[in-house]
């Protein structure tokens, strides 16, 4: 008998870990798609005051239904979409990763299937495994788009209970056109045994999409089985807060309440998130600059003769390299930490400040000379 007596399918598995290296080893951190701009002193002071206020009642459990926060998130989302998003259509948890896990706890499980199209977010198969949901991954095309006829055929064959799709996709940056969401919602709605399945469009990078690219939020009124998730970790410049959320039919939000842990959002998290939302214009204030820097980085990488996936996110997937690990290591040796992820031969770089991107470019030129 081996120890500890963990479920056999978990034995020997390495936990998720993009390397977290200290700033003296890697002063330029471009590996987990964070917003490089921190909050202003004024915003910090307001968040601190709100956390202090919450501290006065820490002897009590927080509002289990986090009504004030759901209301604030609903009005924040309503700015983006026609027709109001009401608080009963919003749900939140400690990062959208927890939202995703809760969705699989409620809508996946033994005997049920989750489907995505690879390359896709590396955490989805882990949540499927943890909830004992069968995991099936179809393929994207060579340009990382979805072929809708093939996707529909896959849905009809697999009959998934949950479809999970990031848009813009991580690690490729590819946004889904609205037709794709519609096709999937219709195919899934009609396919999975009794009542059909749900389609989760993970818009963690939604705020970075290029102009003219719509959000799946606009399709919510048309599809009861559509769930759109968002996060405060990326564009919102609050990865340390751990707050992710979704918009969906009220019945879907209600179903998640069955599986959530009691009081899962702490009083401090709720107060901090509310304060951050009051500063939304400031925290989102660098998004346009990051989008412009993204487009410049894509163009620069292409000028170096590299392949770069079209990106609607705050990162670029580029390659291809015979030995991508050597390139990753060469960059790290020069103080630049990026991510070794995606299909073989590709690397992903997050968009940082102009100074950080200049350091990345200089380091990559030097590394490529050595190849
Ligand atoms: C970063 C990311 C998230 C956000 O995760 P949080 O738990 O909200 O920090 C969600 N989905 C994808 C695809 C991501 O890349």
mmCIF file of C-alpha atoms in Angstrom, residues 159-369:
data_model
loop_
_atom_site.group_PDB
_atom_site.id
_atom_site.type_symbol
_atom_site.label_atom_id
_atom_site.label_comp_id
_atom_site.label_asym_id
_atom_site.label_seq_id
_atom_site.Cartn_x
_atom_site.Cartn_y
_atom_site.Cartn_z
ATOM 1 C CA UNK A 159 -23.618 14.339 -26.301
ATOM 2 C CA UNK A 160 -21.837 16.459 -23.669
ATOM 3 C CA UNK A 161 -23.508 17.751 -20.530
ATOM 4 C CA UNK A 162 -21.097 20.683 -20.362
ATOM 5 C CA UNK A 163 -19.138 22.371 -23.164
ATOM 6 C CA UNK A 164 -16.247 24.519 -21.926
ATOM 7 C CA UNK A 165 -14.743 27.048 -24.315
ATOM 8 C CA UNK A 166 -12.527 30.013 -23.536
ATOM 9 C CA UNK A 167 -13.130 33.017 -25.802
ATOM 10 C CA UNK A 168 -10.624 34.531 -26.356
ATOM 11 C CA UNK A 169 -9.024 31.118 -26.053
ATOM 12 C CA UNK A 170 -6.117 30.401 -23.743
ATOM 13 C CA UNK A 171 -3.405 29.591 -24.875
ATOM 14 C CA UNK A 172 -4.053 30.713 -28.451
ATOM 15 C CA UNK A 173 -5.850 34.082 -28.076
ATOM 16 C CA UNK A 174 -8.564 33.108 -30.585
ATOM 17 C CA UNK A 175 -12.053 34.597 -30.081
ATOM 18 C CA UNK A 176 -15.168 32.583 -30.959
ATOM 19 C CA UNK A 177 -17.529 34.215 -33.448
ATOM 20 C CA UNK A 178 -21.146 34.511 -32.223
ATOM 21 C CA UNK A 179 -22.223 31.914 -34.832
ATOM 22 C CA UNK A 180 -20.059 29.348 -33.072
ATOM 23 C CA UNK A 181 -21.703 30.013 -29.721
ATOM 24 C CA UNK A 182 -25.146 29.797 -31.310
ATOM 25 C CA UNK A 183 -24.364 26.532 -33.108
ATOM 26 C CA UNK A 184 -23.004 24.969 -29.917
ATOM 27 C CA UNK A 185 -25.890 26.148 -27.720
ATOM 28 C CA UNK A 186 -28.391 24.732 -30.192
ATOM 29 C CA UNK A 187 -26.531 21.463 -30.744
ATOM 30 C CA UNK A 188 -25.908 20.881 -27.024
ATOM 31 C CA UNK A 189 -29.378 21.975 -25.993
ATOM 32 C CA UNK A 190 -30.899 19.285 -28.146
ATOM 33 C CA UNK A 191 -28.410 16.516 -27.545
ATOM 34 C CA UNK A 192 -27.760 15.510 -23.971
ATOM 35 C CA UNK A 193 -30.384 13.033 -22.888
ATOM 36 C CA UNK A 194 -33.014 14.773 -20.796
ATOM 37 C CA UNK A 195 -33.103 18.507 -21.241
ATOM 38 C CA UNK A 196 -29.735 19.021 -22.908
ATOM 39 C CA UNK A 197 -26.422 20.371 -21.684
ATOM 40 C CA UNK A 198 -24.930 23.794 -21.004
ATOM 41 C CA UNK A 199 -22.326 25.802 -22.919
ATOM 42 C CA UNK A 200 -19.815 27.728 -20.831
ATOM 43 C CA UNK A 201 -18.018 30.526 -22.689
ATOM 44 C CA UNK A 202 -15.062 31.521 -20.523
ATOM 45 C CA UNK A 203 -14.433 35.210 -21.226
ATOM 46 C CA UNK A 204 -11.518 35.615 -18.809
ATOM 47 C CA UNK A 205 -9.897 37.802 -21.490
ATOM 48 C CA UNK A 206 -13.130 39.272 -22.871
ATOM 49 C CA UNK A 207 -12.213 42.902 -22.199
ATOM 50 C CA UNK A 208 -9.120 42.616 -24.416
ATOM 51 C CA UNK A 209 -10.969 41.555 -27.579
ATOM 52 C CA UNK A 210 -10.382 43.647 -30.701
ATOM 53 C CA UNK A 211 -13.038 46.175 -31.644
ATOM 54 C CA UNK A 212 -15.907 44.649 -33.590
ATOM 55 C CA UNK A 213 -15.569 41.292 -31.812
ATOM 56 C CA UNK A 214 -18.784 40.809 -29.782
ATOM 57 C CA UNK A 215 -19.085 39.274 -26.317
ATOM 58 C CA UNK A 216 -21.136 36.112 -25.799
ATOM 59 C CA UNK A 217 -23.029 38.135 -23.163
ATOM 60 C CA UNK A 218 -25.083 39.503 -26.052
ATOM 61 C CA UNK A 219 -26.374 36.000 -26.786
ATOM 62 C CA UNK A 220 -27.614 35.299 -23.249
ATOM 63 C CA UNK A 221 -31.218 36.348 -23.962
ATOM 64 C CA UNK A 222 -31.340 33.900 -26.897
ATOM 65 C CA UNK A 223 -30.001 30.778 -25.127
ATOM 66 C CA UNK A 224 -31.107 29.535 -21.716
ATOM 67 C CA UNK A 225 -28.249 27.024 -21.642
ATOM 68 C CA UNK A 226 -25.495 29.610 -22.168
ATOM 69 C CA UNK A 227 -23.170 30.571 -19.309
ATOM 70 C CA UNK A 228 -20.636 33.391 -19.722
ATOM 71 C CA UNK A 229 -17.841 33.576 -17.152
ATOM 72 C CA UNK A 230 -15.629 36.571 -16.422
ATOM 73 C CA UNK A 231 -12.914 37.355 -13.892
ATOM 74 C CA UNK A 232 -11.346 40.287 -12.089
ATOM 75 C CA UNK A 233 -7.920 38.612 -12.491
ATOM 76 C CA UNK A 234 -6.916 39.818 -15.949
ATOM 77 C CA UNK A 235 -8.128 43.102 -17.472
ATOM 78 C CA UNK A 236 -9.459 44.199 -14.083
ATOM 79 C CA UNK A 237 -5.939 44.098 -12.607
ATOM 80 C CA UNK A 238 -7.008 42.218 -9.473
ATOM 81 C CA UNK A 239 -5.603 38.682 -9.754
ATOM 82 C CA UNK A 240 -4.697 38.743 -6.059
ATOM 83 C CA UNK A 241 -8.323 39.386 -5.091
ATOM 84 C CA UNK A 242 -9.566 35.992 -6.380
ATOM 85 C CA UNK A 243 -12.940 36.963 -7.726
ATOM 86 C CA UNK A 244 -14.545 35.367 -10.758
ATOM 87 C CA UNK A 245 -18.182 35.470 -11.805
ATOM 88 C CA UNK A 246 -20.717 34.376 -14.384
ATOM 89 C CA UNK A 247 -23.887 35.532 -16.041
ATOM 90 C CA UNK A 248 -26.568 32.967 -16.894
ATOM 91 C CA UNK A 249 -30.197 32.039 -16.510
ATOM 92 C CA UNK A 250 -31.351 32.459 -12.862
ATOM 93 C CA UNK A 251 -32.083 28.710 -12.697
ATOM 94 C CA UNK A 252 -28.424 27.965 -13.433
ATOM 95 C CA UNK A 253 -27.270 30.354 -10.669
ATOM 96 C CA UNK A 254 -29.733 28.713 -8.292
ATOM 97 C CA UNK A 255 -28.434 25.245 -9.142
ATOM 98 C CA UNK A 256 -24.884 26.279 -8.220
ATOM 99 C CA UNK A 257 -26.097 27.350 -4.772
ATOM 100 C CA UNK A 258 -26.684 23.659 -4.044
ATOM 101 C CA UNK A 259 -22.991 22.758 -4.453
ATOM 102 C CA UNK A 260 -21.181 25.863 -3.206
ATOM 103 C CA UNK A 261 -19.508 25.700 0.174
ATOM 104 C CA UNK A 262 -21.276 27.710 2.872
ATOM 105 C CA UNK A 263 -20.094 31.344 2.968
ATOM 106 C CA UNK A 264 -17.565 30.671 0.208
ATOM 107 C CA UNK A 265 -16.910 34.379 -0.397
ATOM 108 C CA UNK A 266 -15.326 35.867 2.709
ATOM 109 C CA UNK A 267 -16.438 39.225 4.097
ATOM 110 C CA UNK A 268 -13.030 40.626 3.167
ATOM 111 C CA UNK A 269 -13.312 39.332 -0.405
ATOM 112 C CA UNK A 270 -16.787 40.807 -0.799
ATOM 113 C CA UNK A 271 -15.758 44.191 0.609
ATOM 114 C CA UNK A 272 -12.572 44.291 -1.441
ATOM 115 C CA UNK A 273 -14.331 43.318 -4.654
ATOM 116 C CA UNK A 274 -17.006 45.972 -4.105
ATOM 117 C CA UNK A 275 -14.321 48.604 -3.537
ATOM 118 C CA UNK A 276 -12.415 47.483 -6.651
ATOM 119 C CA UNK A 277 -15.619 47.682 -8.720
ATOM 120 C CA UNK A 278 -16.089 51.293 -7.587
ATOM 121 C CA UNK A 279 -12.691 51.946 -9.178
ATOM 122 C CA UNK A 280 -13.470 50.053 -12.396
ATOM 123 C CA UNK A 281 -12.596 52.969 -14.713
ATOM 124 C CA UNK A 282 -9.139 53.271 -13.181
ATOM 125 C CA UNK A 283 -8.421 49.537 -12.933
ATOM 126 C CA UNK A 284 -9.532 48.963 -16.538
ATOM 127 C CA UNK A 285 -7.827 52.186 -17.630
ATOM 128 C CA UNK A 286 -4.834 50.500 -19.240
ATOM 129 C CA UNK A 287 -6.781 47.947 -21.268
ATOM 130 C CA UNK A 288 -6.673 49.994 -24.488
ATOM 131 C CA UNK A 289 -2.953 50.517 -24.120
ATOM 132 C CA UNK A 290 -2.425 46.794 -23.518
ATOM 133 C CA UNK A 291 -4.497 45.974 -26.610
ATOM 134 C CA UNK A 292 -2.346 48.330 -28.697
ATOM 135 C CA UNK A 293 0.816 46.827 -27.207
ATOM 136 C CA UNK A 294 -0.546 43.353 -28.032
ATOM 137 C CA UNK A 295 -1.055 44.292 -31.681
ATOM 138 C CA UNK A 296 2.458 45.773 -31.805
ATOM 139 C CA UNK A 297 3.929 42.630 -30.274
ATOM 140 C CA UNK A 298 2.134 40.389 -32.795
ATOM 141 C CA UNK A 299 3.513 42.535 -35.648
ATOM 142 C CA UNK A 300 7.023 42.576 -34.160
ATOM 143 C CA UNK A 301 7.107 38.791 -33.713
ATOM 144 C CA UNK A 302 5.967 38.330 -37.338
ATOM 145 C CA UNK A 303 8.755 40.682 -38.442
ATOM 146 C CA UNK A 304 11.185 38.284 -36.809
ATOM 147 C CA UNK A 305 9.887 35.593 -39.162
ATOM 148 C CA UNK A 306 7.890 33.821 -36.453
ATOM 149 C CA UNK A 307 4.393 32.421 -36.595
ATOM 150 C CA UNK A 308 1.947 34.192 -34.282
ATOM 151 C CA UNK A 309 -1.660 33.195 -33.597
ATOM 152 C CA UNK A 310 -4.254 35.964 -34.057
ATOM 153 C CA UNK A 311 -4.896 37.311 -30.558
ATOM 154 C CA UNK A 312 -7.899 38.960 -28.923
ATOM 155 C CA UNK A 313 -6.311 38.512 -25.487
ATOM 156 C CA UNK A 314 -3.453 40.074 -23.490
ATOM 157 C CA UNK A 315 -0.938 37.486 -24.651
ATOM 158 C CA UNK A 316 0.471 36.070 -27.875
ATOM 159 C CA UNK A 317 1.210 32.482 -28.810
ATOM 160 C CA UNK A 318 4.251 32.361 -31.056
ATOM 161 C CA UNK A 319 6.647 29.833 -32.520
ATOM 162 C CA UNK A 320 7.507 27.477 -33.720
ATOM 163 C CA UNK A 321 10.762 26.296 -32.212
ATOM 164 C CA UNK A 322 12.454 22.907 -32.531
ATOM 165 C CA UNK A 323 13.441 23.202 -28.858
ATOM 166 C CA UNK A 324 11.023 25.578 -27.194
ATOM 167 C CA UNK A 325 12.356 24.784 -23.750
ATOM 168 C CA UNK A 326 15.770 26.131 -24.798
ATOM 169 C CA UNK A 327 14.129 29.392 -25.896
ATOM 170 C CA UNK A 328 12.124 29.626 -22.656
ATOM 171 C CA UNK A 329 15.290 28.976 -20.619
ATOM 172 C CA UNK A 330 17.343 31.459 -22.670
ATOM 173 C CA UNK A 331 14.762 34.159 -21.967
ATOM 174 C CA UNK A 332 14.719 33.297 -18.269
ATOM 175 C CA UNK A 333 18.538 33.468 -18.167
ATOM 176 C CA UNK A 334 18.051 37.065 -19.336
ATOM 177 C CA UNK A 335 15.468 37.775 -16.634
ATOM 178 C CA UNK A 336 12.341 37.326 -18.755
ATOM 179 C CA UNK A 337 9.818 34.714 -17.589
ATOM 180 C CA UNK A 338 7.257 33.586 -20.189
ATOM 181 C CA UNK A 339 5.148 30.417 -20.381
ATOM 182 C CA UNK A 340 6.026 27.124 -21.982
ATOM 183 C CA UNK A 341 2.532 26.080 -22.983
ATOM 184 C CA UNK A 342 0.354 25.363 -26.006
ATOM 185 C CA UNK A 343 0.997 22.932 -28.847
ATOM 186 C CA UNK A 344 4.533 21.558 -29.321
ATOM 187 C CA UNK A 345 6.998 24.197 -30.416
ATOM 188 C CA UNK A 346 4.936 27.214 -29.324
ATOM 189 C CA UNK A 347 5.467 29.661 -26.453
ATOM 190 C CA UNK A 348 3.128 32.189 -24.856
ATOM 191 C CA UNK A 349 4.082 35.689 -23.750
ATOM 192 C CA UNK A 350 1.804 37.960 -21.702
ATOM 193 C CA UNK A 351 1.606 41.632 -22.627
ATOM 194 C CA UNK A 352 3.403 43.828 -20.094
ATOM 195 C CA UNK A 353 4.443 47.463 -19.945
ATOM 196 C CA UNK A 354 6.362 48.982 -22.895
ATOM 197 C CA UNK A 355 9.586 48.628 -20.867
ATOM 198 C CA UNK A 356 8.884 44.946 -20.147
ATOM 199 C CA UNK A 357 8.059 44.246 -23.797
ATOM 200 C CA UNK A 358 11.290 45.944 -24.897
ATOM 201 C CA UNK A 359 13.197 43.669 -22.492
ATOM 202 C CA UNK A 360 11.368 40.639 -23.909
ATOM 203 C CA UNK A 361 12.173 41.658 -27.493
ATOM 204 C CA UNK A 362 15.864 42.263 -26.761
ATOM 205 C CA UNK A 363 16.133 38.945 -24.950
ATOM 206 C CA UNK A 364 14.358 37.029 -27.728
ATOM 207 C CA UNK A 365 16.623 38.522 -30.407
ATOM 208 C CA UNK A 366 19.643 37.436 -28.380
ATOM 209 C CA UNK A 367 18.278 33.942 -27.788
ATOM 210 C CA UNK A 368 17.353 33.420 -31.448
ATOM 211 C CA UNK A 369 20.921 34.345 -32.508
#
